[in-house]
XYZ file of C-alpha atoms in Angstrom:
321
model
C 0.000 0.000 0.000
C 2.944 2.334 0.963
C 4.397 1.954 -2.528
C 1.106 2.483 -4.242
C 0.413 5.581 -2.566
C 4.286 6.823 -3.318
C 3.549 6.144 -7.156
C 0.340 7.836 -6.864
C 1.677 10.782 -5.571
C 4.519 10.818 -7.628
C 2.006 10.705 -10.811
C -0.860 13.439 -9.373
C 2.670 15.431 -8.897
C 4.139 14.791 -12.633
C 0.144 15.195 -13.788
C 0.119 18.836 -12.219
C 3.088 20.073 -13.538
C 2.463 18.890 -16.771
C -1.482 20.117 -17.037
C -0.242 23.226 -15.461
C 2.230 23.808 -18.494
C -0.122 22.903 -21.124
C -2.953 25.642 -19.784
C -0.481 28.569 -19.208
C 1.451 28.242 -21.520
C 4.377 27.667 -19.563
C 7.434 25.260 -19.457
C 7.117 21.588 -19.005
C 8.765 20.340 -16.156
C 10.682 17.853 -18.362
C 12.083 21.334 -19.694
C 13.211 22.887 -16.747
C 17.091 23.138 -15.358
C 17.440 24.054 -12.217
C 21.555 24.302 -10.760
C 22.686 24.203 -6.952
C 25.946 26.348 -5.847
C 26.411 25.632 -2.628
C 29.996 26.327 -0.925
C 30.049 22.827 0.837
C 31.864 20.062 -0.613
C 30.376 16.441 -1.734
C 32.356 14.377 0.555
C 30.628 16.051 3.855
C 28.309 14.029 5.029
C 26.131 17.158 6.004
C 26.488 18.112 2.201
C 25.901 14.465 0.826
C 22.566 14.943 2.067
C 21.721 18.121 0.731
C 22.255 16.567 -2.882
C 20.188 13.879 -1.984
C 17.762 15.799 -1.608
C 17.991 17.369 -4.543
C 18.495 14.755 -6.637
C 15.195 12.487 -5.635
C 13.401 16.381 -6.298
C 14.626 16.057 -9.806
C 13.719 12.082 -9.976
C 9.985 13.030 -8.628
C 9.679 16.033 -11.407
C 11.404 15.062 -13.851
C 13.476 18.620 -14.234
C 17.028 18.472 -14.925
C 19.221 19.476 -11.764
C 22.649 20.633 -11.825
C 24.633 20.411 -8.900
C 28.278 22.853 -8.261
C 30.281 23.262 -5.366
C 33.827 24.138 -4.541
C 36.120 20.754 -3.807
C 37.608 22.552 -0.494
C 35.413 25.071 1.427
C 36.309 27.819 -1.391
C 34.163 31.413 -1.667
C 35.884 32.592 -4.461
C 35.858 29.690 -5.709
C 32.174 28.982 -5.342
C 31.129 32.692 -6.815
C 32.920 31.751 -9.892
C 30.489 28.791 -10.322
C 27.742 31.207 -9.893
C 29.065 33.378 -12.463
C 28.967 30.502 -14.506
C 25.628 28.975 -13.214
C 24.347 32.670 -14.172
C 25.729 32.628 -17.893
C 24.107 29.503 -18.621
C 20.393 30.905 -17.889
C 19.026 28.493 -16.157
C 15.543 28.629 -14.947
C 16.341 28.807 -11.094
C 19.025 28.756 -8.792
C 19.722 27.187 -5.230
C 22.835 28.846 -3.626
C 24.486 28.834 -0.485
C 25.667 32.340 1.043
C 28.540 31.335 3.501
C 30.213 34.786 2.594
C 28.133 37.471 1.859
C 30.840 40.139 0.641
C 32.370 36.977 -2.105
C 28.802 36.194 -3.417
C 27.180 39.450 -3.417
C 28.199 40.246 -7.260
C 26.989 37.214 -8.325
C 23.842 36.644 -6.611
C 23.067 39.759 -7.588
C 24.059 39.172 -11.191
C 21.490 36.364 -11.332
C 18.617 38.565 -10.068
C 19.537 41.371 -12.861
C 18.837 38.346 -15.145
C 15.585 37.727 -13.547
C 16.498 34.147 -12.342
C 15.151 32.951 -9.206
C 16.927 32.373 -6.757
C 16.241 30.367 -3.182
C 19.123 30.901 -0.679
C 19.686 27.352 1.243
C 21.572 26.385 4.020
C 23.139 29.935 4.665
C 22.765 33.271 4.045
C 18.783 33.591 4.827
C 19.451 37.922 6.039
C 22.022 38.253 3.445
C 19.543 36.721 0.473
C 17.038 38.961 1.841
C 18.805 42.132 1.756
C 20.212 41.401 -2.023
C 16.633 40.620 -2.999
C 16.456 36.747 -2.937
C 12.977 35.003 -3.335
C 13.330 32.653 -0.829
C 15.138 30.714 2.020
C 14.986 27.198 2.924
C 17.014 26.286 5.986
C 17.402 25.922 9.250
C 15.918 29.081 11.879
C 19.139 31.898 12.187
C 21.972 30.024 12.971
C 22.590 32.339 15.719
C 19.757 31.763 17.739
C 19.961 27.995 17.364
C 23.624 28.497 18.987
C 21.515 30.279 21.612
C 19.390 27.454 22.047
C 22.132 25.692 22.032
C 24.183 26.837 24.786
C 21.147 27.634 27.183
C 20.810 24.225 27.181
C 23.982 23.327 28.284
C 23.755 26.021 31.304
C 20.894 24.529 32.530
C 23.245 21.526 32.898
C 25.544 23.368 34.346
C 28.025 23.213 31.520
C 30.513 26.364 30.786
C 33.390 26.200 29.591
C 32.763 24.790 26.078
C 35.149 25.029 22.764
C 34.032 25.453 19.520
C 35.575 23.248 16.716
C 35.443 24.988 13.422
C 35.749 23.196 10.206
C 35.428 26.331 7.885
C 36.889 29.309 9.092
C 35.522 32.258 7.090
C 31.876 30.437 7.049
C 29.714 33.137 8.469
C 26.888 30.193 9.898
C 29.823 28.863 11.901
C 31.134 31.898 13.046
C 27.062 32.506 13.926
C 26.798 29.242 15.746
C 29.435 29.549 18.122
C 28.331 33.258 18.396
C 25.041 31.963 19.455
C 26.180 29.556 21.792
C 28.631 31.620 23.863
C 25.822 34.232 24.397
C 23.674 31.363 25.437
C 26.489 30.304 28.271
C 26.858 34.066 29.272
C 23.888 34.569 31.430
C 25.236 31.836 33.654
C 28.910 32.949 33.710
C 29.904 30.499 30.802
C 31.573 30.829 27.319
C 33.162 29.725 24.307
C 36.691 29.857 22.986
C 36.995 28.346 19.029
C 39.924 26.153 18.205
C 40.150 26.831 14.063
C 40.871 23.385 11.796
C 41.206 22.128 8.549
C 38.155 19.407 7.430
C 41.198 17.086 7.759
C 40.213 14.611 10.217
C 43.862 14.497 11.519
C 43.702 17.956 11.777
C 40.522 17.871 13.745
C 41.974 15.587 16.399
C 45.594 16.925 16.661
C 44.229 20.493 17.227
C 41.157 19.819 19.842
C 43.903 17.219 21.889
C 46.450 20.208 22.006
C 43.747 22.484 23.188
C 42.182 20.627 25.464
C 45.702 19.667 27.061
C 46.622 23.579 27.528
C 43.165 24.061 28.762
C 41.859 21.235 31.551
C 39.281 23.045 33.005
C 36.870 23.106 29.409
C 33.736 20.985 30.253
C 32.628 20.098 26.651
C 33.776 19.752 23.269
C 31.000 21.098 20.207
C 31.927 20.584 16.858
C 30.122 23.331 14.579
C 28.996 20.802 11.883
C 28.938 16.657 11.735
C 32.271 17.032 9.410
C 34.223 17.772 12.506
C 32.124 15.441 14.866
C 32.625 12.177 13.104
C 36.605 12.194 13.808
C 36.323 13.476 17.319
C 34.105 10.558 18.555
C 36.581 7.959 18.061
C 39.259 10.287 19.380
C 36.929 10.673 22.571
C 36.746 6.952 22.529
C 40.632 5.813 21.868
C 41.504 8.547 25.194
C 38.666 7.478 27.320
C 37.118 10.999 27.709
C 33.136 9.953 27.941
C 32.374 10.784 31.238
C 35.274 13.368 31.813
C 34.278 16.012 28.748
C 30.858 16.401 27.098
C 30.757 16.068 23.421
C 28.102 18.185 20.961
C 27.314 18.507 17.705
C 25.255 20.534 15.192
C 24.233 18.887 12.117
C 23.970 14.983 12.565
C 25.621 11.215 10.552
C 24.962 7.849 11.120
C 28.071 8.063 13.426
C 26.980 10.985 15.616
C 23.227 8.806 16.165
C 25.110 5.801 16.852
C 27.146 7.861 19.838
C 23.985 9.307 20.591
C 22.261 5.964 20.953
C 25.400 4.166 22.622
C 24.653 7.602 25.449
C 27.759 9.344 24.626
C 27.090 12.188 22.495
C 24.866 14.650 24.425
C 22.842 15.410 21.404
C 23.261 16.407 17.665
C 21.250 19.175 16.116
C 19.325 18.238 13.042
C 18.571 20.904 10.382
C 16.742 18.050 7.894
C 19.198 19.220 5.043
C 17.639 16.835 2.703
C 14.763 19.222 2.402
C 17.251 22.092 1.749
C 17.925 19.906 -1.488
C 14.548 18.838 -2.162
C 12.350 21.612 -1.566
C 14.351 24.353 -3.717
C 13.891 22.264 -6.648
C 9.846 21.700 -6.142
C 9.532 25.012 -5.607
C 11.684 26.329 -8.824
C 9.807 23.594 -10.783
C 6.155 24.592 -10.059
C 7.210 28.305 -10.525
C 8.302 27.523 -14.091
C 5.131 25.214 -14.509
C 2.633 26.814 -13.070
C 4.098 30.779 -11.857
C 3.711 29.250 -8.270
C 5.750 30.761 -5.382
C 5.302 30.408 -1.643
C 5.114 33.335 0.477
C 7.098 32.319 3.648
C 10.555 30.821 4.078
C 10.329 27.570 4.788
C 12.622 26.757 8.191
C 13.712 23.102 8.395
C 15.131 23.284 12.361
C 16.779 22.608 14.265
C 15.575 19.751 15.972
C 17.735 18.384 18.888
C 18.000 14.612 18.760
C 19.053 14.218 22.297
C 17.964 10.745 23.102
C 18.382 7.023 22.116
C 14.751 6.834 20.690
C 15.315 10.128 19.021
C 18.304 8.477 17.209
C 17.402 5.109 16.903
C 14.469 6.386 14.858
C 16.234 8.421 12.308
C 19.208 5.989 12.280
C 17.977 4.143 9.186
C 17.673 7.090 6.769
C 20.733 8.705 8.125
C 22.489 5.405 6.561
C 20.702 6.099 3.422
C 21.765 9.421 3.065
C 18.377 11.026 3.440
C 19.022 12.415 7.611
């Protein structure tokens, strides 16, 4: 029943693009390119998701989707892939603003073409101040830090470092933000150890901080890229129990620490709809002229227990949490 009711779906959805085409006149969704730039690379597994996301949108629709991004964490990089992206007129772009002052120009030079564009994942003030139509991702990044770190004061924790993967990413930099102004009502903080996405790197820098500095409490990675290394380095030097770990973002390895109660919690921002909701969206505009009025806010959600984990663990290892 659960796969008749997918394929039924998936053909009143194909159906309504289509009759929507035919009576305005508009493209077929068959006809429609839609491209991603987003500044994270492939290989993170926070970023893996996205594009699954996007990818199953373009199976459902039937649209062609076109996914860039930089191999490294890259701004330059990734506003030359706009510039391209731009040139080649599609009919709606999905872009990540990490760095507002590197993809100003371009976002801006695919408005004066009168592409849409959705801002994902980063950048939602940004987008709205160059003129963007919409945002899909998590609530500010800042406030979920804020969230964040009240949390841990109610638990009495800190002193808390902040392990940043992508130094120059403004939703980091907001993150941490967030989460030290959570701590401060209670007398706590935040210092931020800067790394490479190098796994190595990621465990020879938080060891050689957390030696000069005995009295932190917890460890909280700003993304899962940066978790998935430290939780066998908390493992191999027997820290559960002595330090706290945290996470934003979630992988199949931060819900298995989770469920095995090491892991305080991971924050989930349900990044496959970041992938999969842009494209709907850009589709039915070019169909039908549709657009949604609001932003469309995809967390965070704390997945703090063993349940919490255990439930999601399954599509986490199928690339879709």
């Amino acid at each position: 029943m659960k796969i008749l009711a997918k394929l039924a779906l998936a053909a009143l959805v194909s159906a309504s693009f289509l009759t929507g085409a035919q009576a305005q006149k508009l493209k077929e969704a068959k006809d429609v390119r839609i491209t991603f730039v987003v500044h994270g690379a492939s290989s993170d597994p926070y970023w893996s998701v996205v594009k699954r996301g996007a990818d199953d949108a373009a199976k459902l629709t039937g649209a062609t989707v076109e996914y860039y991004n930089p191999q490294v964490f890259d701004v330059v990089e990734q506003a030359r892939l706009m510039d391209a992206a731009v040139a080649s007129k599609p009919d709606g772009i999905a872009v990540s603003i990490a760095d507002a002052d590197a993809m100003r120009k371009s976002v801006q030079g695919a408005l004066a073409a009168e592409i849409p564009v959705v801002v994902v994942d980063s950048g939602e003030i940004p987008g709205e101040e160059m003129g963007t139509t919409l945002y899909v991702g998590t609530v500010s990044e800042y406030d979920s830090g804020k969230k964040a770190g009240e949390r841990l004061a109610k638990d009495g924790i800190l002193k808390v470092v902040c392990i940043n993967h992508e130094v120059g990413n403004v939703s980091l930099d907001d993150r941490c933000r967030g989460l030290n102004d959570g701590l401060a009502p209670s007398g706590g903080g935040t210092q931020v150890v800067a790394v490479t996405p190098d796994p190595a790197d990621i465990t020879r820098r938080t060891e050689a901080f957390l030696s000069a500095n005995p009295d932190v409490q917890a460890v909280f990675a700003m993304g899962a890229g940066a978790a998935n290394p430290l939780i066998p380095y908390f493992t191999e030097k027997e820290l559960w129990g002595k330090l706290k770990l945290y996470t934003f973002d979630i992988s199949p390895e931060v819900l298995d620490s989770v469920i095995a109660g090491q892991m305080g919690f991971g924050m989930d921002a349900q990044q496959y709809l970041m992938g999969f909701l842009p494209v709907i969206y850009m589709v039915q505009n070019a169909t039908h002229g549709f657009w949604p009025i609001n932003d469309s806010y995809t967390g965070p959600l704390f997945i703090d227990t063993p349940a919490k984990a255990q439930a999601m663990l399954g599509l986490a290892k199928d690339g879709i949490r």
